[in-house]
PDB file of C-alpha atoms in Angstrom:
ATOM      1  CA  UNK A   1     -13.380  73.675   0.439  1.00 68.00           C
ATOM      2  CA  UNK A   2     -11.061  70.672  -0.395  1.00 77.00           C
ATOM      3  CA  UNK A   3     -11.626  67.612   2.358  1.00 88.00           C
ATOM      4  CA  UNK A   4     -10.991  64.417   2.843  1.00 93.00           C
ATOM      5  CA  UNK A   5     -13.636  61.905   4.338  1.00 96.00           C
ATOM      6  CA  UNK A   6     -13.252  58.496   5.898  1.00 97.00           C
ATOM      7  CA  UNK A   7     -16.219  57.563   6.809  1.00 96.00           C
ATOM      8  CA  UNK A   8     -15.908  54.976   9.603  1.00 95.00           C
ATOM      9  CA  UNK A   9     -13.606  56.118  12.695  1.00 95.00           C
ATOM     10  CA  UNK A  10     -13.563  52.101  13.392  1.00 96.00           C
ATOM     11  CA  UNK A  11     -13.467  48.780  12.181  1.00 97.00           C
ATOM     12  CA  UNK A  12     -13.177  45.598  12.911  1.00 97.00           C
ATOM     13  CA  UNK A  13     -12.701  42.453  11.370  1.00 97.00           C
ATOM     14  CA  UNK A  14     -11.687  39.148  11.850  1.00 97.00           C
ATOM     15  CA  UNK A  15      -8.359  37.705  10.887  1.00 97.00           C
ATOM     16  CA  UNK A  16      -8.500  36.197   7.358  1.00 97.00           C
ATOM     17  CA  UNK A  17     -11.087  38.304   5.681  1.00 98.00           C
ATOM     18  CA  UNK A  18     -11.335  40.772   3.438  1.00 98.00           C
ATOM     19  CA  UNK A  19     -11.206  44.379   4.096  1.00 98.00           C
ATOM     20  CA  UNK A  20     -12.239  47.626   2.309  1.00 98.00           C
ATOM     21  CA  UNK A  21     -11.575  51.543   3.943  1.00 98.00           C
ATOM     22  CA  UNK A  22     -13.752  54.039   2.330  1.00 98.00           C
ATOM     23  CA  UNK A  23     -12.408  57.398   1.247  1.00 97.00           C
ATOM     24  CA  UNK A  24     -13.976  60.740  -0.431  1.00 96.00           C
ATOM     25  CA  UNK A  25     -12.435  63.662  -1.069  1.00 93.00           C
ATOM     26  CA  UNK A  26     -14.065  67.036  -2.110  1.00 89.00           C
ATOM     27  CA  UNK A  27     -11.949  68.761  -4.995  1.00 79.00           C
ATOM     28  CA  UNK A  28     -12.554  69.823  -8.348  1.00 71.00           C
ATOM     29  CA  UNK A  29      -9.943  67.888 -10.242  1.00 76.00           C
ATOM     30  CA  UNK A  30      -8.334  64.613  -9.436  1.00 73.00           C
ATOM     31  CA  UNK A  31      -5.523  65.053  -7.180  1.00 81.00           C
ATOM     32  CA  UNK A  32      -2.803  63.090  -6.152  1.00 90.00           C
ATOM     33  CA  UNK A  33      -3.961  60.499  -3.790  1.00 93.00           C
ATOM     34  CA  UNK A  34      -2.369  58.270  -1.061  1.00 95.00           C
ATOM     35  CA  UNK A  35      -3.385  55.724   1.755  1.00 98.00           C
ATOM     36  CA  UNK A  36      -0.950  55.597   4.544  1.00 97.00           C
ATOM     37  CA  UNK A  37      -0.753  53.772   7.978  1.00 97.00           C
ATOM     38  CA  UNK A  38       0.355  54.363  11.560  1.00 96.00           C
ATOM     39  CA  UNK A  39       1.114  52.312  13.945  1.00 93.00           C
ATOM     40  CA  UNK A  40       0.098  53.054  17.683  1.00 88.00           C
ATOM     41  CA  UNK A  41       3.073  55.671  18.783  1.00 87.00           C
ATOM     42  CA  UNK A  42       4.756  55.713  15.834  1.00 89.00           C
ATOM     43  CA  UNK A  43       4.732  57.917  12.359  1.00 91.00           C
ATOM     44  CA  UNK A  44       3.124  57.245   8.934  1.00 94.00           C
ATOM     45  CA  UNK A  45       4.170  54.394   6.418  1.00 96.00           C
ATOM     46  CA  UNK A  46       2.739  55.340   2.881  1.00 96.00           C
ATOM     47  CA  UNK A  47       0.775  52.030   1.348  1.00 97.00           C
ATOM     48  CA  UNK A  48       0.288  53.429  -1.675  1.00 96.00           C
ATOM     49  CA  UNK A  49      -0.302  56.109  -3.780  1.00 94.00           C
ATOM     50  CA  UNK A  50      -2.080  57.477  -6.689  1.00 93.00           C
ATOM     51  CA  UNK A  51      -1.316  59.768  -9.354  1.00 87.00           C
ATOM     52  CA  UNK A  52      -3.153  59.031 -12.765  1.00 84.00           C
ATOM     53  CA  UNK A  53      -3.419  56.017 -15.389  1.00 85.00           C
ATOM     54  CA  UNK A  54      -4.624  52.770 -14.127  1.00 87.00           C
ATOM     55  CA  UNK A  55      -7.417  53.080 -11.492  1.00 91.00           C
ATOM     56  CA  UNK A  56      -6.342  49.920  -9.392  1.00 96.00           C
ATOM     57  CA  UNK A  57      -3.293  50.658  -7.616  1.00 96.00           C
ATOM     58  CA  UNK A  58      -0.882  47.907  -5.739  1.00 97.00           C
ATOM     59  CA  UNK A  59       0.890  49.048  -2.555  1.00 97.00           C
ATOM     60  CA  UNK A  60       2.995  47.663   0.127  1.00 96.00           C
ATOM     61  CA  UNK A  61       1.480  44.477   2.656  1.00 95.00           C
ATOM     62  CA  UNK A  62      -0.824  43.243  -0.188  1.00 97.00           C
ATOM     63  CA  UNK A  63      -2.879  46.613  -0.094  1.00 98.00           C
ATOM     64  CA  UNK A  64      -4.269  47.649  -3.234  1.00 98.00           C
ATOM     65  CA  UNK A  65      -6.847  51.098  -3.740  1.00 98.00           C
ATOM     66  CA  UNK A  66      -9.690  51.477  -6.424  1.00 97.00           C
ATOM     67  CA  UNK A  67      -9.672  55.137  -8.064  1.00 94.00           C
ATOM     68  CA  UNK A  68     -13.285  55.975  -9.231  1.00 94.00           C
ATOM     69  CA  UNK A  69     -13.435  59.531 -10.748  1.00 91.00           C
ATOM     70  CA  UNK A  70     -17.416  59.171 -10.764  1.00 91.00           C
ATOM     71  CA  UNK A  71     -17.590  58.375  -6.938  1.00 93.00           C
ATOM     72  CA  UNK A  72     -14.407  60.472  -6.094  1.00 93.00           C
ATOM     73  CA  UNK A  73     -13.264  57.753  -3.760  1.00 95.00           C
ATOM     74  CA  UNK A  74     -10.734  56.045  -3.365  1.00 96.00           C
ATOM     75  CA  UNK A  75     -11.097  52.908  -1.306  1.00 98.00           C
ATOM     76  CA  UNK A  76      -8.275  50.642   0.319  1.00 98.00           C
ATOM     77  CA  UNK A  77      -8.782  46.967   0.050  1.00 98.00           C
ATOM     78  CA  UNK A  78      -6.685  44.136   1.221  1.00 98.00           C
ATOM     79  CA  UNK A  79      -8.179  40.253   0.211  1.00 97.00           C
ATOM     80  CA  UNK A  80      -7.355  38.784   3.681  1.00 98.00           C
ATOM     81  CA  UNK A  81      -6.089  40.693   7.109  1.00 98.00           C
ATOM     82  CA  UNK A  82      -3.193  39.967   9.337  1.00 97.00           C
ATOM     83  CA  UNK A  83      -3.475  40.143  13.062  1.00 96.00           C
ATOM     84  CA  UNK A  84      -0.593  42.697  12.035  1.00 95.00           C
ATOM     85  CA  UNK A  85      -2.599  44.841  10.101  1.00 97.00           C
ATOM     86  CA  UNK A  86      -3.850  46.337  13.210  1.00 97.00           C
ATOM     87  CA  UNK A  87      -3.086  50.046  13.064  1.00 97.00           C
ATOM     88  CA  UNK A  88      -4.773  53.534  11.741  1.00 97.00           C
ATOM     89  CA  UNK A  89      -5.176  54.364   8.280  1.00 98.00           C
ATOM     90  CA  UNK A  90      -5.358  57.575   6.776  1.00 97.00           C
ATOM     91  CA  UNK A  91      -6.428  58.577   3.638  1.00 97.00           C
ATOM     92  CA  UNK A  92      -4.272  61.546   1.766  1.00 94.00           C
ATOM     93  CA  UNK A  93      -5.094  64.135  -1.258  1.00 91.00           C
ATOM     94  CA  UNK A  94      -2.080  66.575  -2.151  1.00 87.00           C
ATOM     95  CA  UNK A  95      -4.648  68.796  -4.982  1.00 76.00           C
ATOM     96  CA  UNK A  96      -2.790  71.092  -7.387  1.00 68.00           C
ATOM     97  CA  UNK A  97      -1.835  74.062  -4.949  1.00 62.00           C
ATOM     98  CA  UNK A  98       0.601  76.210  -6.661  1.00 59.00           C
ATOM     99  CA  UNK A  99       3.874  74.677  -6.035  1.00 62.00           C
ATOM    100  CA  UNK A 100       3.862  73.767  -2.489  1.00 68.00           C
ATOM    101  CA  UNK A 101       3.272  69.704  -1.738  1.00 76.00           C
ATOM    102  CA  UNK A 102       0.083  70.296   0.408  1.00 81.00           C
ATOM    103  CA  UNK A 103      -1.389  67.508   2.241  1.00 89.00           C
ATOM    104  CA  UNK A 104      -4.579  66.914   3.128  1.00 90.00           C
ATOM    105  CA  UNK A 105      -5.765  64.419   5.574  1.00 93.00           C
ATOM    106  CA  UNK A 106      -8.692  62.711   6.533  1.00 94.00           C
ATOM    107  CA  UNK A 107      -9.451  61.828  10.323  1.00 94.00           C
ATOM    108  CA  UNK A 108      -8.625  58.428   9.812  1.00 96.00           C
ATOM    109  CA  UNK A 109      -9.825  55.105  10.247  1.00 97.00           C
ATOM    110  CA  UNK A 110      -9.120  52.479  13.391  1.00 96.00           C
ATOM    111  CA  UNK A 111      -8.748  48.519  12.718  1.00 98.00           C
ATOM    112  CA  UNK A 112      -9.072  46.161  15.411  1.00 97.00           C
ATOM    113  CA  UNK A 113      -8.378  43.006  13.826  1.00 97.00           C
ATOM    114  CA  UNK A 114     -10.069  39.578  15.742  1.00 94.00           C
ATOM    115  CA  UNK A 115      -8.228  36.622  16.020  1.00 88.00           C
TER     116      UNK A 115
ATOM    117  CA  UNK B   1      19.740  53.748   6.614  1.00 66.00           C
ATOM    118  CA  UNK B   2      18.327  57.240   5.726  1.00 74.00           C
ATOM    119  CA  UNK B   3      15.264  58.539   8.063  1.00 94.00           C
ATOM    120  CA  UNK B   4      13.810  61.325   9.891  1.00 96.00           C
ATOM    121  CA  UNK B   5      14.469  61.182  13.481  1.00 96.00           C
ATOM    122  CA  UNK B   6      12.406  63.311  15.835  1.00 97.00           C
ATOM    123  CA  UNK B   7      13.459  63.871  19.844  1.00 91.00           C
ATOM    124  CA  UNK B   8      12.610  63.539  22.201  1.00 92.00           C
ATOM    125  CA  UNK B   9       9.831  60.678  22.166  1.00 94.00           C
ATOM    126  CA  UNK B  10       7.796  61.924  25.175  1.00 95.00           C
ATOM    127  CA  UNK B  11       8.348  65.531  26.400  1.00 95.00           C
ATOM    128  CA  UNK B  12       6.630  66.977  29.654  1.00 94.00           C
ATOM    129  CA  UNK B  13       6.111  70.803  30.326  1.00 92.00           C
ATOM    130  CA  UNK B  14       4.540  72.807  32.741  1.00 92.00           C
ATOM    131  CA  UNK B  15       1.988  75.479  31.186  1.00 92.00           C
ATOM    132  CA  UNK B  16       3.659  78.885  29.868  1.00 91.00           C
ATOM    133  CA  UNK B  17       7.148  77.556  28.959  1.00 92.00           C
ATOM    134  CA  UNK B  18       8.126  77.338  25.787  1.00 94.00           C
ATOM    135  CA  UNK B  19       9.226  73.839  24.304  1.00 95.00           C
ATOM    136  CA  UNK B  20      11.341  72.836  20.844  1.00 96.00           C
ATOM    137  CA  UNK B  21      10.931  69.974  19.110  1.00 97.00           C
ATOM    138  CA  UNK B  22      13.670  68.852  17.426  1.00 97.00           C
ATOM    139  CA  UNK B  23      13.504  66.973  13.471  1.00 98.00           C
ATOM    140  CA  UNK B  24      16.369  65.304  11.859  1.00 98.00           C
ATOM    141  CA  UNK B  25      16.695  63.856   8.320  1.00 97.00           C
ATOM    142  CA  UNK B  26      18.906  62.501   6.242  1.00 96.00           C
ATOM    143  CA  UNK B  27      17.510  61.971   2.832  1.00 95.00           C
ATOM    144  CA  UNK B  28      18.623  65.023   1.289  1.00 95.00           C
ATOM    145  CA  UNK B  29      15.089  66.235   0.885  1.00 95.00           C
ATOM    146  CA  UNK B  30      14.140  70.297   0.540  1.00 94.00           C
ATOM    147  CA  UNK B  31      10.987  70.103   1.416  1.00 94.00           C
ATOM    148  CA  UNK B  32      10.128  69.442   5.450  1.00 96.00           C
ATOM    149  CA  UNK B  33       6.370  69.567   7.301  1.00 96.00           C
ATOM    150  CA  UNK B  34       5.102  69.703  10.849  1.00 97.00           C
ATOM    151  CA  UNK B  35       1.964  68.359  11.197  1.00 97.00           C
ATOM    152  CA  UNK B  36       0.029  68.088  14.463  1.00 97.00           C
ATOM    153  CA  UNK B  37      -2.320  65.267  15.111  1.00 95.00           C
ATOM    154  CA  UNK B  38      -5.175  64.937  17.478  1.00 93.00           C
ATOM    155  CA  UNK B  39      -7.734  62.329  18.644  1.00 85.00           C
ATOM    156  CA  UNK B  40     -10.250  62.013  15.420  1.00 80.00           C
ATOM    157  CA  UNK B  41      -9.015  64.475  13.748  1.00 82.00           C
ATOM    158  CA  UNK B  42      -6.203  63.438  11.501  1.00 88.00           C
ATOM    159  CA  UNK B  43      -3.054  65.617  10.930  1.00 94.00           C
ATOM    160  CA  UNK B  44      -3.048  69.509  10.563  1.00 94.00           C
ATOM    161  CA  UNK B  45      -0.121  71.317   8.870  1.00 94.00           C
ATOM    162  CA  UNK B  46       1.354  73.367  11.328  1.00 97.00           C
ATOM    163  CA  UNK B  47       4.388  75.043   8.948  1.00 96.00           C
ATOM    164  CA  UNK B  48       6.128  74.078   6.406  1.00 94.00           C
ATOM    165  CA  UNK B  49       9.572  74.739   4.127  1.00 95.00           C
ATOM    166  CA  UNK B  50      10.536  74.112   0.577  1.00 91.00           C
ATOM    167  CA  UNK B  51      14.084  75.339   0.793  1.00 92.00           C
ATOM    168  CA  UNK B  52      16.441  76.364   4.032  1.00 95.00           C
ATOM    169  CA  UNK B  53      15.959  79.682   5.207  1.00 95.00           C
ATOM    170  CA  UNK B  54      12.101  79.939   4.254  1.00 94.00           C
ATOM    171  CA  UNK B  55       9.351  78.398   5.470  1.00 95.00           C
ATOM    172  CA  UNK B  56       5.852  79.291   5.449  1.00 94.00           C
ATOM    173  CA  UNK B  57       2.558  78.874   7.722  1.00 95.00           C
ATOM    174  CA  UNK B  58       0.292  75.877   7.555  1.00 93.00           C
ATOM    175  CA  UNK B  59      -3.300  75.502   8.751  1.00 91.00           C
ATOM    176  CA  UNK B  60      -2.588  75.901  12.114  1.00 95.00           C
ATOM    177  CA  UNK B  61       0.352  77.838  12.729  1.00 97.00           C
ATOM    178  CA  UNK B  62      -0.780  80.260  15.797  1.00 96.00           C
ATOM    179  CA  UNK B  63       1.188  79.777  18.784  1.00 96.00           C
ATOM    180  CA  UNK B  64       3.920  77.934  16.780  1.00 97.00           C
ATOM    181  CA  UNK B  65       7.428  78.654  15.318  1.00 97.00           C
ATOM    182  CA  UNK B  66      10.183  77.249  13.443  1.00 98.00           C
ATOM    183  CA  UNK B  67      13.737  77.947  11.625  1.00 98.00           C
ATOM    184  CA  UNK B  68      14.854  76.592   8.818  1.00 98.00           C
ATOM    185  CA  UNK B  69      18.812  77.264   9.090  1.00 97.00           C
ATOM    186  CA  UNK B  70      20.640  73.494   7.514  1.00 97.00           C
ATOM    187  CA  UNK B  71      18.695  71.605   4.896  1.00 97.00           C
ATOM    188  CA  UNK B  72      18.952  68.648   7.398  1.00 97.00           C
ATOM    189  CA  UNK B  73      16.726  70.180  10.337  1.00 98.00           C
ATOM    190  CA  UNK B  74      13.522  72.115  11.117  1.00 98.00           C
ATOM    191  CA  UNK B  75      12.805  72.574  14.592  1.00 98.00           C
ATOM    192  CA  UNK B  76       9.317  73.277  15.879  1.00 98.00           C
ATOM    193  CA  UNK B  77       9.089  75.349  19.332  1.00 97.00           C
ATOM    194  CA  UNK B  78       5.326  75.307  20.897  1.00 96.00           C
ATOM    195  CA  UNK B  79       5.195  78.956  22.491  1.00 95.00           C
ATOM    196  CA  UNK B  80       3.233  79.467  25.719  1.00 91.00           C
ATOM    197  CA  UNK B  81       0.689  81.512  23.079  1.00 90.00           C
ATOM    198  CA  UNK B  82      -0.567  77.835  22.047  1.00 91.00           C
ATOM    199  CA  UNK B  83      -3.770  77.441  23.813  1.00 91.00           C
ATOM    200  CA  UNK B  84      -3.951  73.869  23.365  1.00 92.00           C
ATOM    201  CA  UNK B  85      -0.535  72.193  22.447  1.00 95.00           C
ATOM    202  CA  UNK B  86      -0.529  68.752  24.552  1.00 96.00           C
ATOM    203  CA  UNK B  87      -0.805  66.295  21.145  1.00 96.00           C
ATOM    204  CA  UNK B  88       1.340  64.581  18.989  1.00 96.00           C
ATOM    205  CA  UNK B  89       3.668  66.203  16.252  1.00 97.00           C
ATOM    206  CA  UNK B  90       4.697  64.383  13.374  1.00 97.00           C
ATOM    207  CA  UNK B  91       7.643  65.712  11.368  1.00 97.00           C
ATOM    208  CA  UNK B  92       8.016  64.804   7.625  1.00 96.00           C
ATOM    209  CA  UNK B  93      10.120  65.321   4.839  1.00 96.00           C
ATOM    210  CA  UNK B  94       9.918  64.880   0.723  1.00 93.00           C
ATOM    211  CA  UNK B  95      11.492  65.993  -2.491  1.00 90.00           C
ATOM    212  CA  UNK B  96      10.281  69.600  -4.070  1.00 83.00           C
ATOM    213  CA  UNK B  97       6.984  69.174  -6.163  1.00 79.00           C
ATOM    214  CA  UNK B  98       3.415  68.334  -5.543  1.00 75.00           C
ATOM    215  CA  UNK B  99       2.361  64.759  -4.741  1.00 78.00           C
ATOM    216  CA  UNK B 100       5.707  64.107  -4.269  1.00 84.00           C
ATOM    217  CA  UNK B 101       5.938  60.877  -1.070  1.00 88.00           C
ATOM    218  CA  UNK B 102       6.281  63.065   2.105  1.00 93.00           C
ATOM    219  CA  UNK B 103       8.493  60.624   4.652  1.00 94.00           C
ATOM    220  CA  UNK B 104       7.449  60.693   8.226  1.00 96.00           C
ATOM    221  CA  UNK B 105       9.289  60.892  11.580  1.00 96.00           C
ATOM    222  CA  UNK B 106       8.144  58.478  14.503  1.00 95.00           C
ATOM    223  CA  UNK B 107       6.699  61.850  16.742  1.00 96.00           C
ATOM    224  CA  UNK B 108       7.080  63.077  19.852  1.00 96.00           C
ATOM    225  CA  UNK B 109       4.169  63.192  22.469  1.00 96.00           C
ATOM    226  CA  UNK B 110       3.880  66.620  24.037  1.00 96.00           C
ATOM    227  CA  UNK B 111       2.359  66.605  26.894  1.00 96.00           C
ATOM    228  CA  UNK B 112       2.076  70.338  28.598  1.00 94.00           C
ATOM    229  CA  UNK B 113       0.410  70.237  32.892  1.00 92.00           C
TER     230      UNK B 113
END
């Protein structure tokens, strides 16, 4: 069955450092693939997003995500965290499903950021 | 500014009534989602539609309904049949076609006593 997993419900880091959200899916070909955060209360911002050609993808906030077809990840990354940074982040595949733009999710990953 | 605005924000029910949610956009886009999201669990596709006047079921679509009757709106009602429904629903929208950027409302908390 196609999934998506993140692999640690939470993190936490201090302000300044680096940061790295892991991501899996299961599926048979490369899908489309996206990162996106939410706020607490609020809906889902899209960071970035991945479709083919170049593995390392820029997004929005200084984000950037590695593709790796070997590893079927694709990890989020972000040099040094803002306090605002803060949020949930979910990682998204849409695989080839006949014509209709299917999401799937994973169960998302917490950041507590330290000042 | 164009968005997707979902009302209300918090909405309170008592056990067997039914409840719509309501999901506004503006960007012109075909396609629109319901998703439901729980604690540690991510978001489930509750319906979808690509077009107005179809839609289709999700993952999760038992104890759920929706019309699609204007291309700008796609209300969700939460039927007394839902065994669980207090979580929070997240409307989205996008442009036909897979992978294409779905758009998300902010979500209303449904909380059913």
């Amino acid at each position: 069955a196609q999934s998506v997993t993140q692999p640690d419900i939470h993190i936490t880091v201090s302000e300044g450092a680096s940061l790295e959200l892991r991501c899996n899916y299961s599926y048979g070909a490369t899908p489309y693939l996206f990162w996106y955060v939410q706020s607490p209360g609020q809906g889902l911002q899209l960071l970035l997003k991945y479709f083919s050609g170049d593995t390392l993808v820029q997004g929005i906030k200084g984000f950037e995500a590695e593709f790796k077809r070997s590893q079927s990840s694709f990890n989020l990354r972000k040099p040094s965290v803002h306090w605002s940074d803060a949020a949930e982040y979910f990682c998204a595949v849409a695989p080839f499903s006949g014509g209709y733009n299917k999401l799937i999710f994973g169960a998302g990953t917490r950041l507590a950021v330290h000042p | 500014d164009g968005g997707i605005t979902q009302s209300p924000k918090y909405l309170f029910r008592k056990e067997g009534q039914n409840v719509t949610l309501s999901c506004e956009q503006n960007l012109n886009h075909d396609a629109m989602y319901w998703y439901r999201q729980d604690p540690g669990q991510g978001l489930r596709l509750i319906y979808y539609s690509q077009i107005v006047n179809d839609f289709q079921k999700g993952d999760i679509a038992e104890g759920y309904s929706v019309s699609r009757e204007k291309k700008e709106s796609f209300p969700l009602t939460v039927t007394s049949a839902q065994k669980n429904p207090t979580a929070f629903y997240l409307c989205a929208s996008s442009v036909p076609g897979q992978g294409a950027e779905q758009y998300f409302g902010p979500g209303t908390r449904l909380t059913v006593t």
